[in-house]
Amino acid sequence: MTIRLNTLAAKVLASAVTLACLCGQAVSADDLLDWNKARAKLFSQVCMKAAPDFGAFARLAAKAGFQQTGDDLLYQPEVVISLQQDQGACTCMMTAGAPEPASLVVAMFERMQADFPGAWMPKSQSGSVNNTVFKRGGVDVAVRLMPAEVDGQPWILATATTPGACPK
């Protein structure tokens, strides 16, 4: 599957002063914990909660505080979320600043387990926490949590993918 980077990535980088401050300096444990919890909640409560058909995506994103910007939705200062259709699958994609990507991956995985108890397919069946499967509405939701670096800053690209078309 080809994933189109969110169109706002360059614009978001220019305005992500908070992220630059967090990534460029020592971050307190409390600040990092709050940062990670907030981003984990956004992915779980928008992408995962909207899966498997993503019909409630726009409503859940608005409820979470995202604002429409072109084809994407922005949560200040740096989180961008969108639905993308590709080769018979719909993907909810979120990019977020990650001062410590490994701890954000853990926070996201733990939040999804808490929000959707019993939905995670155990590692023996679905892979590591970075590339795993949750059952939602009887459908496998493929979840990928991928650390990335953009202009020297650490990010997470998180996706939730299901077969079928994205809602219009």
Coordinates of C-alpha atoms in Angstrom, one line a residue:
M1 CA 0.0 0.0 0.0
T2 CA 1.3 3.5 -0.9
I3 CA 0.7 6.0 1.9
R4 CA 0.5 9.6 0.9
L5 CA 2.1 11.8 3.5
N6 CA -0.3 14.3 5.0
T7 CA -0.4 17.4 2.8
L8 CA 0.0 19.6 5.8
A9 CA 3.3 18.1 7.0
A10 CA 5.5 21.0 5.8
K11 CA 3.1 23.7 7.1
V12 CA 2.8 21.9 10.4
L13 CA 6.5 21.6 10.9
A14 CA 6.9 25.4 10.5
S15 CA 4.3 26.0 13.2
A16 CA 5.2 23.2 15.6
V17 CA 7.1 25.4 18.1
T18 CA 5.9 23.3 21.0
L19 CA 7.3 20.1 19.4
A20 CA 10.6 21.7 18.6
C21 CA 10.9 22.9 22.2
L22 CA 10.1 19.4 23.6
C23 CA 12.4 17.6 21.2
G24 CA 15.3 20.0 21.4
Q25 CA 15.5 20.1 25.2
A26 CA 15.3 17.8 28.1
V27 CA 11.7 16.9 28.7
S28 CA 10.3 16.2 32.2
A29 CA 8.8 12.9 32.8
D30 CA 5.4 14.5 33.5
D31 CA 5.5 16.6 30.4
L32 CA 6.4 13.5 28.3
L33 CA 3.7 11.4 29.9
D34 CA 1.0 14.1 29.3
W35 CA 2.2 14.6 25.7
N36 CA 2.1 10.8 25.0
K37 CA -1.3 10.3 26.7
A38 CA -2.9 13.1 24.7
R39 CA -1.7 11.8 21.3
A40 CA -2.5 8.2 22.3
K41 CA -6.1 9.3 23.2
L42 CA -6.4 11.1 19.8
F43 CA -5.5 8.0 17.8
S44 CA -7.6 5.7 19.8
Q45 CA -10.7 7.9 20.1
V46 CA -10.7 8.9 16.4
C47 CA -9.1 6.3 14.2
M48 CA -9.7 3.2 16.3
K49 CA -13.2 4.2 17.5
A50 CA -14.3 5.1 14.0
A51 CA -13.1 1.7 12.7
P52 CA -13.9 -0.5 10.9
D53 CA -16.1 1.5 8.5
F54 CA -14.8 5.0 9.6
G55 CA -18.3 6.4 9.2
A56 CA -18.0 8.4 12.4
F57 CA -14.5 9.7 11.6
A58 CA -15.4 13.3 10.9
R59 CA -17.7 13.5 14.0
L60 CA -15.2 11.9 16.3
A61 CA -12.4 14.1 15.0
A62 CA -14.4 17.3 15.5
K63 CA -15.4 16.1 19.0
A64 CA -11.7 15.5 19.8
G65 CA -10.8 19.1 18.8
F66 CA -9.5 18.7 15.2
Q67 CA -10.1 21.5 12.8
Q68 CA -10.5 21.1 9.0
T69 CA -7.5 22.3 6.9
G70 CA -7.8 21.3 3.3
D71 CA -8.2 17.5 3.0
D72 CA -6.7 16.9 6.5
L73 CA -7.7 17.7 10.0
L74 CA -5.3 19.5 12.4
Y75 CA -5.1 19.3 16.2
Q76 CA -2.7 22.1 17.3
P77 CA 0.2 22.3 17.4
E78 CA 1.2 19.3 15.2
V79 CA -1.2 16.4 15.0
V80 CA -2.6 15.8 11.5
I81 CA -5.2 13.1 10.8
S82 CA -6.9 12.0 7.5
L83 CA -8.6 9.1 5.8
Q84 CA -6.9 7.7 2.7
Q85 CA -8.3 5.2 0.2
D86 CA -5.8 2.9 -1.5
Q87 CA -6.2 -0.4 -3.3
G88 CA -9.4 -1.5 -1.7
A89 CA -8.6 -0.4 1.8
C90 CA -9.4 2.6 3.9
T91 CA -6.6 4.0 6.2
C92 CA -7.0 6.4 9.0
M93 CA -3.6 8.1 9.2
M94 CA -2.3 10.2 12.0
T95 CA 1.1 12.0 12.2
A96 CA 2.2 13.3 15.6
G97 CA 5.3 14.8 17.2
A98 CA 7.1 12.2 19.4
P99 CA 9.8 13.5 21.6
E100 CA 10.5 9.8 22.5
P101 CA 8.9 7.7 19.8
A102 CA 9.3 4.4 21.7
S103 CA 7.4 5.6 24.7
L104 CA 4.7 7.1 22.5
V105 CA 4.2 3.7 20.7
V106 CA 3.8 2.0 24.1
A107 CA 1.3 4.7 25.3
M108 CA -0.7 4.3 22.1
F109 CA -0.8 0.6 22.4
E110 CA -1.8 0.7 26.0
R111 CA -4.5 3.2 25.3
M112 CA -6.0 1.0 22.6
Q113 CA -6.0 -2.0 24.9
A114 CA -7.7 0.0 27.6
D115 CA -10.3 1.5 25.2
F116 CA -11.0 -1.8 23.4
P117 CA -10.6 -4.6 25.9
G118 CA -10.3 -8.0 24.3
A119 CA -9.9 -6.5 20.8
W120 CA -6.2 -7.0 20.5
M121 CA -5.1 -10.1 18.6
P122 CA -2.3 -11.6 20.7
K123 CA 1.3 -11.2 19.4
S124 CA 1.4 -14.9 18.3
Q125 CA -1.4 -14.1 15.9
S126 CA -0.7 -10.5 14.7
G127 CA 2.9 -9.4 15.3
S128 CA 4.5 -6.8 17.5
V129 CA 2.8 -3.8 19.0
N130 CA 4.2 -1.7 16.1
N131 CA 2.4 -3.8 13.5
T132 CA -0.6 -5.6 15.0
V133 CA -4.3 -6.3 14.6
F134 CA -7.3 -5.3 16.7
K135 CA -10.8 -6.6 16.0
R136 CA -13.4 -3.9 15.7
G137 CA -17.0 -4.9 14.7
G138 CA -15.8 -8.3 13.7
V139 CA -13.3 -6.9 11.2
D140 CA -9.5 -7.0 11.5
V141 CA -8.1 -3.5 11.9
A142 CA -4.4 -3.5 10.9
V143 CA -2.6 -1.0 13.2
R144 CA 0.9 0.3 12.4
L145 CA 2.8 2.6 14.7
M146 CA 5.9 3.8 12.9
P147 CA 8.6 6.1 14.2
A148 CA 9.9 8.6 11.6
E149 CA 12.1 11.6 11.5
V150 CA 11.2 14.8 9.6
D151 CA 13.6 17.7 9.4
G152 CA 15.5 16.2 12.3
Q153 CA 12.5 16.0 14.5
P154 CA 11.0 12.7 15.8
W155 CA 7.5 11.8 14.7
I156 CA 5.1 8.9 14.8
L157 CA 3.0 7.8 11.8
A158 CA 0.1 5.8 13.1
T159 CA -2.3 4.0 10.8
A160 CA -5.5 1.9 11.2
T161 CA -6.4 0.1 8.0
T162 CA -9.5 -1.9 7.1
P163 CA -10.7 -3.4 3.8
G164 CA -13.3 -1.5 1.9
A165 CA -14.0 2.1 0.8
C166 CA -13.6 5.2 2.9
P167 CA -16.7 7.1 3.6
K168 CA -17.4 10.1 1.3

